PDB file of C-alpha atoms in Angstrom:
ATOM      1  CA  UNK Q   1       0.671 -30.335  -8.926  1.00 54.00           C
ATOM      2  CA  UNK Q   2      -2.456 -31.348  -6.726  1.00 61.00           C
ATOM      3  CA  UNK Q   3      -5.400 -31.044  -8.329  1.00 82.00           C
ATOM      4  CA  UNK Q   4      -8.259 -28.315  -6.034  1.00 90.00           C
ATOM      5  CA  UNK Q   5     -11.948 -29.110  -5.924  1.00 92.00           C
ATOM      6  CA  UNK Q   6     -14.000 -26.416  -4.315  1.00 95.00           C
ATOM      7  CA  UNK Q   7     -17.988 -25.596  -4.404  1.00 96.00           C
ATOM      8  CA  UNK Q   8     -18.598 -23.013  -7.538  1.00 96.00           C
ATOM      9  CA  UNK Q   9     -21.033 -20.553  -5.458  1.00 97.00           C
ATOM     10  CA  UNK Q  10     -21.854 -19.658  -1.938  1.00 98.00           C
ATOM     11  CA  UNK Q  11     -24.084 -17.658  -0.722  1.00 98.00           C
ATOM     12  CA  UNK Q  12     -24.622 -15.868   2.679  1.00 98.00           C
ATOM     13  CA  UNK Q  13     -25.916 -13.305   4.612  1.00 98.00           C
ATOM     14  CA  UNK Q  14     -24.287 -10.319   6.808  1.00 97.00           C
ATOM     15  CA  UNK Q  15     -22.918 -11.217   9.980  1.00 97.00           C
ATOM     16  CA  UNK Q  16     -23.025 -14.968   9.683  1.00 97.00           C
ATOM     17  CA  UNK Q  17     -19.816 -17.590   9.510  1.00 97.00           C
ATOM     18  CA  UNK Q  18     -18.978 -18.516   6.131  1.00 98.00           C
ATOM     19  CA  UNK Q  19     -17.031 -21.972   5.811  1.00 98.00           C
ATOM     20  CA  UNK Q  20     -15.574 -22.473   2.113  1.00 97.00           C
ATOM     21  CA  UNK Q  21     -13.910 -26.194   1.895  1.00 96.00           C
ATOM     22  CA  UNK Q  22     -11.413 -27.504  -0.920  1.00 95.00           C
ATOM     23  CA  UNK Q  23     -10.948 -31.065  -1.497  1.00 94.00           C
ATOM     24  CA  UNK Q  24      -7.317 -31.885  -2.605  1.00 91.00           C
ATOM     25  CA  UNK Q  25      -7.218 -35.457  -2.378  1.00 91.00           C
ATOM     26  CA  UNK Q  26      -3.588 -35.319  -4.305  1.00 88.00           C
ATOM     27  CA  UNK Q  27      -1.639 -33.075  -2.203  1.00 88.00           C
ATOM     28  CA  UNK Q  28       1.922 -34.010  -1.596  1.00 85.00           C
ATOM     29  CA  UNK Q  29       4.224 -33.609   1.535  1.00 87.00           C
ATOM     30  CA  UNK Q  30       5.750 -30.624   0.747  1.00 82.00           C
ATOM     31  CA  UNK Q  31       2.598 -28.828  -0.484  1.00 85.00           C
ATOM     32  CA  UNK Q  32       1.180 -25.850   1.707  1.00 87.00           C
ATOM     33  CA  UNK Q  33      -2.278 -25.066   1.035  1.00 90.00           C
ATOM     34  CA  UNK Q  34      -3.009 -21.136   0.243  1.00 90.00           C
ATOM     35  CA  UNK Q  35      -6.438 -19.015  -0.026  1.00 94.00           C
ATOM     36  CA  UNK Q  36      -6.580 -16.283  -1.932  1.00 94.00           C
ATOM     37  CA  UNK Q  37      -9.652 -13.693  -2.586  1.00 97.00           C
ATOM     38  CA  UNK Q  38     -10.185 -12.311  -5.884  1.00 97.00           C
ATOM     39  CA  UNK Q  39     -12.990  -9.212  -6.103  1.00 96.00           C
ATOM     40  CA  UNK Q  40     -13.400  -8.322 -10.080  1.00 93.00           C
ATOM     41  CA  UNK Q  41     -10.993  -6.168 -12.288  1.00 93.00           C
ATOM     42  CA  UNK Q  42      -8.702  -6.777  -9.155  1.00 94.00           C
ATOM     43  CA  UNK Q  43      -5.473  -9.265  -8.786  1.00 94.00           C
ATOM     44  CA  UNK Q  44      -6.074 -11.870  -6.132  1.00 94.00           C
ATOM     45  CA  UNK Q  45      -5.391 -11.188  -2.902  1.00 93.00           C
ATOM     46  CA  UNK Q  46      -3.478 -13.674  -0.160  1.00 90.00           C
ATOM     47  CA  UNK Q  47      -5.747 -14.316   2.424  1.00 94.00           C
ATOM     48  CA  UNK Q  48      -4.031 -17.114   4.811  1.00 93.00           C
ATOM     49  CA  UNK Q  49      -1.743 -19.806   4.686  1.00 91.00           C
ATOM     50  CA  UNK Q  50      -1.150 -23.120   6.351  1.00 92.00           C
ATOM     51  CA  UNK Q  51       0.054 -26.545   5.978  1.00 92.00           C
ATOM     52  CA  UNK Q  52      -1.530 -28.479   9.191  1.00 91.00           C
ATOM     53  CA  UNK Q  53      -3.939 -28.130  11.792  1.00 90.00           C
ATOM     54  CA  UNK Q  54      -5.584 -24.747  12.369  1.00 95.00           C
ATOM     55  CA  UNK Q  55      -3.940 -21.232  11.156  1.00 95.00           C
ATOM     56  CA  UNK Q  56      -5.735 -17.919  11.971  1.00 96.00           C
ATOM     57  CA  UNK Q  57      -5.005 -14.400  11.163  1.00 94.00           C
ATOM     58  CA  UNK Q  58      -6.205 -11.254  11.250  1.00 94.00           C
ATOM     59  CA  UNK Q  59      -9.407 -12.259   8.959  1.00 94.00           C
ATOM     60  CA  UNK Q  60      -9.694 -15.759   8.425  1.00 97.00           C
ATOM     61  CA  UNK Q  61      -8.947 -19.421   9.872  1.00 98.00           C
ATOM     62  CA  UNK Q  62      -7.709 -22.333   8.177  1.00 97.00           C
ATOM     63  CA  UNK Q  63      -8.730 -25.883   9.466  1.00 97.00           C
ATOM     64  CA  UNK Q  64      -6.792 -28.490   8.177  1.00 97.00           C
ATOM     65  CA  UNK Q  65      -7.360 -31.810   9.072  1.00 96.00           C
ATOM     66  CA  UNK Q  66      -4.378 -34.801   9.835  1.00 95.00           C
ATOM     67  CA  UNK Q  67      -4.471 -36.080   6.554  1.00 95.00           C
ATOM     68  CA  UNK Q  68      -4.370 -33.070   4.701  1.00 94.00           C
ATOM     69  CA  UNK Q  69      -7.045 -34.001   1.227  1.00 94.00           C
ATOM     70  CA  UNK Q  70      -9.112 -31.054   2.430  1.00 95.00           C
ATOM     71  CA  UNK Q  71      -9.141 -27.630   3.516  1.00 96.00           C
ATOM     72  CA  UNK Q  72     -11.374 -25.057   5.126  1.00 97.00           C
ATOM     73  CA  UNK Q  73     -11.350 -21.709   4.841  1.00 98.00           C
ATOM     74  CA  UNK Q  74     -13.344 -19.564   7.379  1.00 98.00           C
ATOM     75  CA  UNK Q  75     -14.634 -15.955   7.260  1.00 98.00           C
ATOM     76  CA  UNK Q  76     -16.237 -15.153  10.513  1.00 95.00           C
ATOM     77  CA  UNK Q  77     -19.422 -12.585  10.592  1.00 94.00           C
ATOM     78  CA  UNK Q  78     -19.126 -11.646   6.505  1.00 97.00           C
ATOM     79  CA  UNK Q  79     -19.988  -8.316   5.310  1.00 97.00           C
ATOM     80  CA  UNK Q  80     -21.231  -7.242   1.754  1.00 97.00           C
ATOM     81  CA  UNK Q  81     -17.334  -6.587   0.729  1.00 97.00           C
ATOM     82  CA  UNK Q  82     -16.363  -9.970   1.178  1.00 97.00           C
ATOM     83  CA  UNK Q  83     -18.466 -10.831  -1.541  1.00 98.00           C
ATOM     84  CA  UNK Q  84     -15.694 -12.044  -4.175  1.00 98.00           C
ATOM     85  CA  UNK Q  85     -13.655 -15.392  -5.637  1.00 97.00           C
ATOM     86  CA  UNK Q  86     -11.971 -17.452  -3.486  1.00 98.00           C
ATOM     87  CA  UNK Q  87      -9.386 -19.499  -4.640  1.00 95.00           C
ATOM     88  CA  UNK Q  88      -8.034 -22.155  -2.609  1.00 93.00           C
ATOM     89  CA  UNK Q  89      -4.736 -23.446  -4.035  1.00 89.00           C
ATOM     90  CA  UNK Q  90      -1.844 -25.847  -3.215  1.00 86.00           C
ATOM     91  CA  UNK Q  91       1.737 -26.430  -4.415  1.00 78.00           C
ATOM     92  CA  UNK Q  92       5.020 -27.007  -2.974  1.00 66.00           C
ATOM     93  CA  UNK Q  93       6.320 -23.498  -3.729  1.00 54.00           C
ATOM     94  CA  UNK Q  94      10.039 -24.465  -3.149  1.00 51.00           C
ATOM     95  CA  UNK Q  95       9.865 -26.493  -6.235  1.00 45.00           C
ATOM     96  CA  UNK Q  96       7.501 -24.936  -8.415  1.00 49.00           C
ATOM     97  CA  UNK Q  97       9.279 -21.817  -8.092  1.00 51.00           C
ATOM     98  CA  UNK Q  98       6.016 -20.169  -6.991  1.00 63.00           C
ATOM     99  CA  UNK Q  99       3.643 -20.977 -10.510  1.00 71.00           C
ATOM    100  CA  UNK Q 100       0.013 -21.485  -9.358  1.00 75.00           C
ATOM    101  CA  UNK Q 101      -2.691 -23.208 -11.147  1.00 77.00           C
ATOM    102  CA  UNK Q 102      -5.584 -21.840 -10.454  1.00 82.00           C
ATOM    103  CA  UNK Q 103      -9.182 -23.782 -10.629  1.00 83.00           C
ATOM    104  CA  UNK Q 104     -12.637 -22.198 -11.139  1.00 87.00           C
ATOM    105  CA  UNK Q 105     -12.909 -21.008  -7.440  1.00 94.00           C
ATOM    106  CA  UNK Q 106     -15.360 -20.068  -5.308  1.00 97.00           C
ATOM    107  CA  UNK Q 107     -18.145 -17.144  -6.276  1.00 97.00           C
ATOM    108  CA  UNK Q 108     -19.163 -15.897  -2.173  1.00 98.00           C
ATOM    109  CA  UNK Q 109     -22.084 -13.801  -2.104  1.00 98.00           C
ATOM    110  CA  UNK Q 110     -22.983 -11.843   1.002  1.00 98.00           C
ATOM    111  CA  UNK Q 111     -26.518 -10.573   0.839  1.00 97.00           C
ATOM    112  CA  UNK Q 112     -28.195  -8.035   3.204  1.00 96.00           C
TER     113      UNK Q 112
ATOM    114  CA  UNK H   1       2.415  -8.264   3.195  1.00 59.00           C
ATOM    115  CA  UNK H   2       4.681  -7.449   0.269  1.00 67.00           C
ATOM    116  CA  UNK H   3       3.460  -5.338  -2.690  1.00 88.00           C
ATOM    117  CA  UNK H   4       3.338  -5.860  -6.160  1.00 93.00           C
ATOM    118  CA  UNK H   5       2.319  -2.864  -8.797  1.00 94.00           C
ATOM    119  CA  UNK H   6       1.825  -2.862 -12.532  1.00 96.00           C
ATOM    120  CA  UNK H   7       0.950  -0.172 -14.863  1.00 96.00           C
ATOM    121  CA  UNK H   8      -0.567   0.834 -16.664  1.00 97.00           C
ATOM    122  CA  UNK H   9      -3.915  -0.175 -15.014  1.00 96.00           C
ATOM    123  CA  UNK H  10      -5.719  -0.165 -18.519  1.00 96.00           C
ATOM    124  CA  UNK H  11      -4.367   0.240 -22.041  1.00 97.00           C
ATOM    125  CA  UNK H  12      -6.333   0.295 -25.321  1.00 97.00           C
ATOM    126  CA  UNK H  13      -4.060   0.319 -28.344  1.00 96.00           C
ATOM    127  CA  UNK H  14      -4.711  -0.462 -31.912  1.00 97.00           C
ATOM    128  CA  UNK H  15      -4.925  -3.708 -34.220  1.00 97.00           C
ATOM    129  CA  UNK H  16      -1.183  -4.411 -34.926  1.00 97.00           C
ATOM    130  CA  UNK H  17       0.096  -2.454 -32.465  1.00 97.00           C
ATOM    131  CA  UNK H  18       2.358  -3.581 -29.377  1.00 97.00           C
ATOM    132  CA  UNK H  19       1.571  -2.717 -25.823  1.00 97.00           C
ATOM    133  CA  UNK H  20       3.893  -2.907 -23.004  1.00 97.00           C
ATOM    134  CA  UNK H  21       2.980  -3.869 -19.045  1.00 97.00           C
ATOM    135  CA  UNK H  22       4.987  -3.525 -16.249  1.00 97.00           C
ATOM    136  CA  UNK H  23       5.345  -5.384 -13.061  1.00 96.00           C
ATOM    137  CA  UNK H  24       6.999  -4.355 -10.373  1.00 94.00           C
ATOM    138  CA  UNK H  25       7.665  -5.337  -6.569  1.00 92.00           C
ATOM    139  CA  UNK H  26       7.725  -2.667  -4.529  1.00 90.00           C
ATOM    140  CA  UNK H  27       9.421  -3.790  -1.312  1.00 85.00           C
ATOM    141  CA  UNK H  28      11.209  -6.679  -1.907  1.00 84.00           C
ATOM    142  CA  UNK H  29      12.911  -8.230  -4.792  1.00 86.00           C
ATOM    143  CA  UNK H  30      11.905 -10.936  -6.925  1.00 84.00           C
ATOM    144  CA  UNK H  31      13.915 -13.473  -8.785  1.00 81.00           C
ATOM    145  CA  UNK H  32      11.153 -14.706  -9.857  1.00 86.00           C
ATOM    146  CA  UNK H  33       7.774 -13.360 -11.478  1.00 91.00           C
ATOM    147  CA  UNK H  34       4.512 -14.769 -13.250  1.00 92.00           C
ATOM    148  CA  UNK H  35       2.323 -13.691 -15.791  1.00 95.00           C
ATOM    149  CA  UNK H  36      -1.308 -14.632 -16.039  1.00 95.00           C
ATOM    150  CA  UNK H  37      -4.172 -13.512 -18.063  1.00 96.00           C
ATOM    151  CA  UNK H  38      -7.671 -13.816 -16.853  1.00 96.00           C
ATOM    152  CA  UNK H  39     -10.975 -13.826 -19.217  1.00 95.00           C
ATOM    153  CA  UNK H  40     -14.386 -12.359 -17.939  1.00 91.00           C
ATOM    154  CA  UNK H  41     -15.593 -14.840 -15.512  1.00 89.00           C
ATOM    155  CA  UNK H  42     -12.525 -17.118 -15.698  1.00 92.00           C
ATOM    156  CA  UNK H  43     -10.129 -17.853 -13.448  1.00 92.00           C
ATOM    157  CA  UNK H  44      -6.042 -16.619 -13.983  1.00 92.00           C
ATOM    158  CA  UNK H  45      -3.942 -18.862 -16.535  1.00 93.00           C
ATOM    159  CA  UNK H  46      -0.934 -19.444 -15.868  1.00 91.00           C
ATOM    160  CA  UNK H  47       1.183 -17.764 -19.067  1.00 94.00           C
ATOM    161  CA  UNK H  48       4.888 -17.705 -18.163  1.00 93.00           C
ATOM    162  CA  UNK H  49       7.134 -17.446 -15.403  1.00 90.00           C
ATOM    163  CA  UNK H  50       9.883 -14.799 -15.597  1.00 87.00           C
ATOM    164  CA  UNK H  51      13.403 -15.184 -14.508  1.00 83.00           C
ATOM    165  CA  UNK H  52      15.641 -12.509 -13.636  1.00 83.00           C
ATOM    166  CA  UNK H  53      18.410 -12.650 -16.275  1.00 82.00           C
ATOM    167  CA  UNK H  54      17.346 -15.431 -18.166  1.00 84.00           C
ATOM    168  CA  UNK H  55      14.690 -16.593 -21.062  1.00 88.00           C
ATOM    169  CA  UNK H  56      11.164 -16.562 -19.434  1.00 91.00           C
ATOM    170  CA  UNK H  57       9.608 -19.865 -19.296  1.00 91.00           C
ATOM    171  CA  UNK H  58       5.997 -20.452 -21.276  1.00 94.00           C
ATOM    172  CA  UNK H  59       3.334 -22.525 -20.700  1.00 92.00           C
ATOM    173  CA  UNK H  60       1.780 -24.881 -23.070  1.00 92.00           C
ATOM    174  CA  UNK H  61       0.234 -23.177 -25.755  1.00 94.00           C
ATOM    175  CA  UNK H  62       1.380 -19.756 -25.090  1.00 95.00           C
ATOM    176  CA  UNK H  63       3.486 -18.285 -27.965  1.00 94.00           C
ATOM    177  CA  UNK H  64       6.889 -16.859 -26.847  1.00 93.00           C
ATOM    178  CA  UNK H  65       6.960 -14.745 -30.345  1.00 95.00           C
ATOM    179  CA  UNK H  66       3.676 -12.665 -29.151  1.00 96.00           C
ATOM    180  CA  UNK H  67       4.087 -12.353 -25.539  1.00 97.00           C
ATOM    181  CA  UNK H  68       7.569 -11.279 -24.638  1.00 96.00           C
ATOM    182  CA  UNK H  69       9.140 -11.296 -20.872  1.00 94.00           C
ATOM    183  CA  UNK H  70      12.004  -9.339 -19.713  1.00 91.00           C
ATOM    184  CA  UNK H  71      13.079  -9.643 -16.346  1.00 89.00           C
ATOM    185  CA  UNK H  72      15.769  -7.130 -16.485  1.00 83.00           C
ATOM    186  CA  UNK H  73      15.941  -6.242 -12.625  1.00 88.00           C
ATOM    187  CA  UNK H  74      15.435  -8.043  -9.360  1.00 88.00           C
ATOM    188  CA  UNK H  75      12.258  -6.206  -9.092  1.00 91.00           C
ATOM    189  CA  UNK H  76      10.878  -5.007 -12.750  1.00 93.00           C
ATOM    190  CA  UNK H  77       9.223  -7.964 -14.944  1.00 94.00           C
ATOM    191  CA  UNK H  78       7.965  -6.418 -18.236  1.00 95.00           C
ATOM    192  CA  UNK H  79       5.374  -8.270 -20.827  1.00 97.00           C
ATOM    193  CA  UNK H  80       5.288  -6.976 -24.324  1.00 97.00           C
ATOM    194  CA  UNK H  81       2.175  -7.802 -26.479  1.00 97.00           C
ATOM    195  CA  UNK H  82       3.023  -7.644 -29.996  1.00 97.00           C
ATOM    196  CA  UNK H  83       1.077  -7.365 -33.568  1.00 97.00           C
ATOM    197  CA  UNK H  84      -2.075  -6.965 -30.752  1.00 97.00           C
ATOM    198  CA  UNK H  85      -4.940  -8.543 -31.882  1.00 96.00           C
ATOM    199  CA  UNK H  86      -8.693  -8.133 -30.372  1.00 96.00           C
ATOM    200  CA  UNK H  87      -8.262 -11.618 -29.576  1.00 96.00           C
ATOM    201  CA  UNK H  88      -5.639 -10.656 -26.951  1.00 97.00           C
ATOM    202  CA  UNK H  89      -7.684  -8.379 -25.220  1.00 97.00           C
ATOM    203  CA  UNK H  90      -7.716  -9.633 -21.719  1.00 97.00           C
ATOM    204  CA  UNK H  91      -6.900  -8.557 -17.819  1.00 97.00           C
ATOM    205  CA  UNK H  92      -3.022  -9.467 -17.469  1.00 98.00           C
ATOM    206  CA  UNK H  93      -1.937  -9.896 -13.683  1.00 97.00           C
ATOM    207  CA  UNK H  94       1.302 -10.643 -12.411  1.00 96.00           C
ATOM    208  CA  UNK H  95       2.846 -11.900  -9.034  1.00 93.00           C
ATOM    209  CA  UNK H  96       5.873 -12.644  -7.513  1.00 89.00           C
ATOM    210  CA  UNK H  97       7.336 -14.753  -4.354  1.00 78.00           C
ATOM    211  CA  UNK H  98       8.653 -12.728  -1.218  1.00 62.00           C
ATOM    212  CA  UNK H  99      11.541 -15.157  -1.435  1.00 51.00           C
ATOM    213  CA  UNK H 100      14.391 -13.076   0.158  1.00 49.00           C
ATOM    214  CA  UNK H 101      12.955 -11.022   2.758  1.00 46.00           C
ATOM    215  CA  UNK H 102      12.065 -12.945   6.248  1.00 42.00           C
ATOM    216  CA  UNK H 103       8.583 -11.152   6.410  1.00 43.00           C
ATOM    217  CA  UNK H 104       7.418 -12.081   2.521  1.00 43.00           C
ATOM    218  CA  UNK H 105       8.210 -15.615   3.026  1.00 50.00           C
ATOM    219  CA  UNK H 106       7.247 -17.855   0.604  1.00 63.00           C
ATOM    220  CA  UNK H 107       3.642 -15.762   0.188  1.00 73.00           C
ATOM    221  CA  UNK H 108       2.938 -15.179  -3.423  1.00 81.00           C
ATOM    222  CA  UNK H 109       1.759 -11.447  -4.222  1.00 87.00           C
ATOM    223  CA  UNK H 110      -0.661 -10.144  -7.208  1.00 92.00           C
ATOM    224  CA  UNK H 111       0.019  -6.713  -8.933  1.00 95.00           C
ATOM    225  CA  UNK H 112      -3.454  -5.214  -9.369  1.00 95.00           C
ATOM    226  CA  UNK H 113      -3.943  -6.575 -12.753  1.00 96.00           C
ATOM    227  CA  UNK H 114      -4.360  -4.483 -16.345  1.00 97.00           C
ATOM    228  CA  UNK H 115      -6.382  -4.546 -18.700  1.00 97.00           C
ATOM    229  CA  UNK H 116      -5.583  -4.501 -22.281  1.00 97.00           C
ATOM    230  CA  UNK H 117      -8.301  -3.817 -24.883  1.00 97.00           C
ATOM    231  CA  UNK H 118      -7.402  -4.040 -28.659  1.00 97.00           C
ATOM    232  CA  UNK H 119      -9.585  -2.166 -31.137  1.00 97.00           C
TER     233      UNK H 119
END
């Protein structure tokens, strides 16, 4: 399973772009690359998606470049509640049957 | 997306004691669910993954004698602490893959988590 490499804090104020990036230099051809937000005493939450290019939902984008060894997540114009863990994970989930390793993730913190 | 609930939310039993957790997913069924456990200002281990109708599957270093899995349903995954110890007292979350309905995909969804506390 492809090893994730992501910044251990972030901070940021309200209203402003937040850009989170994972390095997964390992990732293999069947692996889709998943975000996930974690706020405490909660489970983690799916957040978006993707295996290439750009994905974009409801409240985030995912940039992924051609090759694939990174990932960015984006949170446009954060607000105090999106101050949480994100978790930026990849695996082939055909094949792994869905088990996730999780790394240390990213602590965001949105400040007034 | 799809939902996943456990209960109970929080448990405190005794020294010795075994405490059950359920998982459940609510709108879709799940061949397939995980348990992790999470420390204060950890991230989620991986602990087993739980197969409908068969032996659960353990990670390394996880004993299959203290934590048992029962996956008796296509959408109820159960994870039995036994002879608790305040060693085990941890937040246990659980997910499952929206494998067999078109809208969950191949997403995988977090129950809210419980935490056990062993006195």
């Amino acid at each position: 399973l492809a090893k994730t490499t992501q910044p251990i804090s972030m901070d940021s104020y309200e209203g402003q772009e937040v850009n989170i990036t994972c390095s997964h230099n390992n990732i293999a051809t069947n692996d889709y690359i998943t975000w996930y937000q974690q706020f405490p005493s909660q489970g983690p939450r799916f957040i978006i998606q993707g295996y290439k290019t750009k994905v974009t939902n409801e409240v985030a984008s995912l940039f992924i470049p051609a090759d694939r060894k990174s990932s960015t997540l984006s949170l446009p114009r954060v607000s105090l509640s999106d101050t949480a863990v994100y978790y930026c994970l990849v695996g082939d989930e055909g094949s792994t049957l869905g088990r996730l390793y999780f790394g240390r993730g990213t602590q965001l913190t949105v400040w007034p | 997306g799809a939902v996943v609930s456990q209960h109970p939310s929080w448990v405190i039993c005794k020294s010795g004691t075994s405490v059950k957790i359920e998982c459940r997913s609510l709108d879709f069924q799940a061949t397939t669910m995980f348990w992790y456990r999470q420390f204060p200002k950890q991230s989620l281990m991986l602990m087993a993954t739980s197969n409908e109708g068969s032996k659960a599957t353990y990670e390394q270093g996880v004993e299959k004698d203290k934590f048992l899995i029962n996956h008796a349903s296509l959408t109820l995954s159960t994870l039995t602490v036994t002879s608790a110890h305040p060693e085990d007292s941890s937040f246990y979350i659980c997910s499952a893959r929206g494998g067999r309905d078109r809208s969950s995909g191949n997403t995988i969804y977090f129950g809210e988590g419980s935490w056990l506390t062993v006195v």
